[in-house]
Amino acid sequence: TLRARVSNLKFWYGDGTQAIDDVSMPLVDKQVTALIGPSGCGKSTFLRCFNRMHDLYQGVKYSGSIKLLPEDENLIDLDPNIVRMRVGMVFQKPNPFPKSIYENVIAGLKIRGISKRGVLDEIVETSLRQAALWDEVKDRLDQPALSMSGGQQQRLCIARALAVQPEILLLDEPTSALDPIATAKIEDLINQLSGKVTVLIVTHNMQQAARISNYTSYMYLGKLIEYNETDSLFTRP
Ligand code: ADP
Ligand code: ADP
């Protein structure tokens, strides 16, 4: 089953730079798709089309479509604020709010009108378990998120994004600011998400793509050069 289909997508920044040049690509439901390619090839730009983040800046232009299936809506035609409610995003640098661990996980839920304590508690536990953080923080949910290590903060950001059950989870180089142990924990949890959540992850690390993705897309100069099942592109160790 497909979760999304990108068709003939082109994207221009406000200064006229064309960063995406006619990319078509499926996004398979509940599978992890990695976006790889050299620095500046357009990976991050492509990812940010999915949550319409570029629209925070003046003068950007799109053509083509990103259809969110099965409803078949073109993300490019929707209100960017609506799109951001449906799509989760995690950045390279962990960015928890300066609030408690608990408050961070429920941040997106309050906006959606979910406020019953029992329901929130349940979502907090589920999300923190999915982010492989529950055992480490279950006894200190009221502590400041910023008191945690960088790796824990990044897993908290993943829990915060998962809590709202996004249709797609976008990860933009989520481990490149982390040490190898913190990176391995995040790679493990991404592997656990395979089969449950539709994930699109940018990484400059081909070995990482091989370890964590079901599908791999290779971009070059704003174009999609290769898209295939990861197993057929790499020989796994
Ligand atoms: P990072 O490696 O952390 O992703 P980048 O160097 O790619 O950082 O980009 C940092 C910021 O500068 C981003 O907001 C990006 O959109 C912007 N940026 C990158 N290249 C250009 C460019 N050619 N013109 C204007 N802004 C750019
Ligand atoms: P990657 O994520 O693969 O490193 P990017 O998506 O950051 O590549 O950049 C793709 C191209 O778009 C690059 O040529 C970059 O310089 C350019 N670019 C990135 N951000 C901006 C921006 N804010 N304004 C203009 N050009 C940009």
mmCIF file of N, CA and C and ligand atoms in Angstrom, residues 11-20 36-48 54 57 60 172-173 202 219 222, ligand 2:
data_model
loop_
_atom_site.group_PDB
_atom_site.id
_atom_site.type_symbol
_atom_site.label_atom_id
_atom_site.label_comp_id
_atom_site.label_asym_id
_atom_site.label_seq_id
_atom_site.Cartn_x
_atom_site.Cartn_y
_atom_site.Cartn_z
ATOM 1 N N PHE A 11 10.707 22.434 -7.032
ATOM 2 C CA PHE A 11 10.640 23.427 -5.960
ATOM 3 C C PHE A 11 11.702 24.497 -6.169
ATOM 4 N N TRP A 12 11.295 25.760 -5.982
ATOM 5 C CA TRP A 12 12.204 26.901 -6.106
ATOM 6 C C TRP A 12 12.210 27.692 -4.799
ATOM 7 N N TYR A 13 13.410 28.030 -4.303
ATOM 8 C CA TYR A 13 13.517 28.968 -3.184
ATOM 9 C C TYR A 13 13.198 30.380 -3.673
ATOM 10 N N GLY A 14 13.000 31.281 -2.707
ATOM 11 C CA GLY A 14 12.621 32.662 -3.015
ATOM 12 C C GLY A 14 13.614 33.403 -3.899
ATOM 13 N N ASP A 15 14.891 32.969 -3.839
ATOM 14 C CA ASP A 15 15.898 33.655 -4.673
ATOM 15 C C ASP A 15 15.972 33.068 -6.083
ATOM 16 N N GLY A 16 15.069 32.134 -6.376
ATOM 17 C CA GLY A 16 15.032 31.552 -7.718
ATOM 18 C C GLY A 16 15.788 30.242 -7.861
ATOM 19 N N THR A 17 16.546 29.844 -6.813
ATOM 20 C CA THR A 17 17.265 28.566 -6.863
ATOM 21 C C THR A 17 16.278 27.408 -7.001
ATOM 22 N N GLN A 18 16.441 26.601 -8.054
ATOM 23 C CA GLN A 18 15.600 25.405 -8.169
ATOM 24 C C GLN A 18 16.318 24.257 -7.474
ATOM 25 N N ALA A 19 15.764 23.795 -6.341
ATOM 26 C CA ALA A 19 16.438 22.762 -5.542
ATOM 27 C C ALA A 19 15.872 21.374 -5.813
ATOM 28 N N ILE A 20 14.647 21.283 -6.320
ATOM 29 C CA ILE A 20 14.045 19.983 -6.653
ATOM 30 C C ILE A 20 13.625 20.045 -8.117
ATOM 31 N N ILE A 36 19.148 9.582 0.461
ATOM 32 C CA ILE A 36 20.590 9.778 0.545
ATOM 33 C C ILE A 36 21.081 10.552 -0.677
ATOM 34 N N GLY A 37 22.345 10.956 -0.636
ATOM 35 C CA GLY A 37 22.926 11.716 -1.741
ATOM 36 C C GLY A 37 23.878 12.760 -1.174
ATOM 37 N N PRO A 38 24.746 13.316 -2.021
ATOM 38 C CA PRO A 38 25.772 14.246 -1.541
ATOM 39 C C PRO A 38 25.189 15.531 -0.976
ATOM 40 N N SER A 39 25.981 16.209 -0.178
ATOM 41 C CA SER A 39 25.562 17.469 0.427
ATOM 42 C C SER A 39 25.115 18.450 -0.663
ATOM 43 N N GLY A 40 23.978 19.092 -0.434
ATOM 44 C CA GLY A 40 23.471 20.090 -1.383
ATOM 45 C C GLY A 40 22.628 19.516 -2.507
ATOM 46 N N CYS A 41 22.361 18.190 -2.495
ATOM 47 C CA CYS A 41 21.622 17.586 -3.617
ATOM 48 C C CYS A 41 20.118 17.806 -3.498
ATOM 49 N N GLY A 42 19.646 18.292 -2.339
ATOM 50 C CA GLY A 42 18.224 18.598 -2.219
ATOM 51 C C GLY A 42 17.450 17.718 -1.250
ATOM 52 N N LYS A 43 18.146 16.887 -0.463
ATOM 53 C CA LYS A 43 17.452 15.964 0.457
ATOM 54 C C LYS A 43 16.579 16.712 1.454
ATOM 55 N N SER A 44 17.210 17.668 2.139
ATOM 56 C CA SER A 44 16.483 18.398 3.173
ATOM 57 C C SER A 44 15.356 19.227 2.550
ATOM 58 N N THR A 45 15.630 19.813 1.403
ATOM 59 C CA THR A 45 14.591 20.589 0.704
ATOM 60 C C THR A 45 13.395 19.695 0.374
ATOM 61 N N PHE A 46 13.684 18.491 -0.120
ATOM 62 C CA PHE A 46 12.613 17.557 -0.484
ATOM 63 C C PHE A 46 11.776 17.194 0.740
ATOM 64 N N LEU A 47 12.468 16.858 1.837
ATOM 65 C CA LEU A 47 11.768 16.479 3.066
ATOM 66 C C LEU A 47 10.841 17.603 3.530
ATOM 67 N N ARG A 48 11.352 18.843 3.461
ATOM 68 C CA ARG A 48 10.594 19.987 3.970
ATOM 69 C C ARG A 48 9.414 20.372 3.085
ATOM 70 N N HIS A 54 8.820 25.209 3.908
ATOM 71 C CA HIS A 54 9.352 26.310 3.083
ATOM 72 C C HIS A 54 8.413 27.507 3.053
ATOM 73 N N TYR A 57 8.801 30.974 4.499
ATOM 74 C CA TYR A 57 9.621 32.009 3.843
ATOM 75 C C TYR A 57 8.899 32.546 2.616
ATOM 76 N N VAL A 60 8.627 31.258 -2.225
ATOM 77 C CA VAL A 60 8.917 29.901 -2.676
ATOM 78 C C VAL A 60 7.849 29.452 -3.679
ATOM 79 N N ASP A 172 15.094 14.555 9.768
ATOM 80 C CA ASP A 172 16.119 15.249 8.985
ATOM 81 C C ASP A 172 17.479 15.076 9.649
ATOM 82 N N GLU A 173 18.248 14.085 9.219
ATOM 83 C CA GLU A 173 19.559 13.779 9.815
ATOM 84 C C GLU A 173 19.470 13.704 11.335
ATOM 85 N N VAL A 202 16.178 11.638 6.102
ATOM 86 C CA VAL A 202 17.357 12.132 5.385
ATOM 87 C C VAL A 202 18.593 11.698 6.153
ATOM 88 N N MET A 219 19.403 10.894 -4.310
ATOM 89 C CA MET A 219 19.218 12.156 -5.025
ATOM 90 C C MET A 219 20.555 12.721 -5.484
ATOM 91 N N GLY A 222 19.245 17.684 -7.256
ATOM 92 C CA GLY A 222 17.803 17.951 -7.232
ATOM 93 C C GLY A 222 16.954 16.908 -7.923
HETATM 94 P P1 ADP B 2 20.969 18.579 1.175
HETATM 95 O O1 ADP B 2 19.934 18.454 2.219
HETATM 96 O O2 ADP B 2 20.980 17.413 0.227
HETATM 97 O O3 ADP B 2 22.331 18.880 1.703
HETATM 98 P P2 ADP B 2 19.598 21.058 0.556
HETATM 99 O O4 ADP B 2 18.206 20.623 0.352
HETATM 100 O O5 ADP B 2 19.964 21.684 1.848
HETATM 101 O O6 ADP B 2 20.580 19.824 0.225
HETATM 102 O O7 ADP B 2 20.005 22.077 -0.595
HETATM 103 C C1 ADP B 2 19.652 21.865 -1.956
HETATM 104 C C2 ADP B 2 20.066 23.083 -2.764
HETATM 105 O O8 ADP B 2 19.233 24.185 -2.388
HETATM 106 C C3 ADP B 2 21.491 23.535 -2.530
HETATM 107 O O9 ADP B 2 21.987 24.011 -3.767
HETATM 108 C C4 ADP B 2 21.352 24.661 -1.510
HETATM 109 O O10 ADP B 2 22.403 25.591 -1.611
HETATM 110 C C5 ADP B 2 20.031 25.275 -1.933
HETATM 111 N N1 ADP B 2 19.323 25.932 -0.800
HETATM 112 C C6 ADP B 2 19.064 25.428 0.415
HETATM 113 N N2 ADP B 2 18.380 26.298 1.189
HETATM 114 C C7 ADP B 2 18.224 27.394 0.420
HETATM 115 C C8 ADP B 2 17.591 28.660 0.643
HETATM 116 N N3 ADP B 2 17.008 28.961 1.805
HETATM 117 N N4 ADP B 2 17.614 29.556 -0.373
HETATM 118 C C9 ADP B 2 18.206 29.260 -1.551
HETATM 119 N N5 ADP B 2 18.805 28.086 -1.823
HETATM 120 C C10 ADP B 2 18.817 27.174 -0.859
#
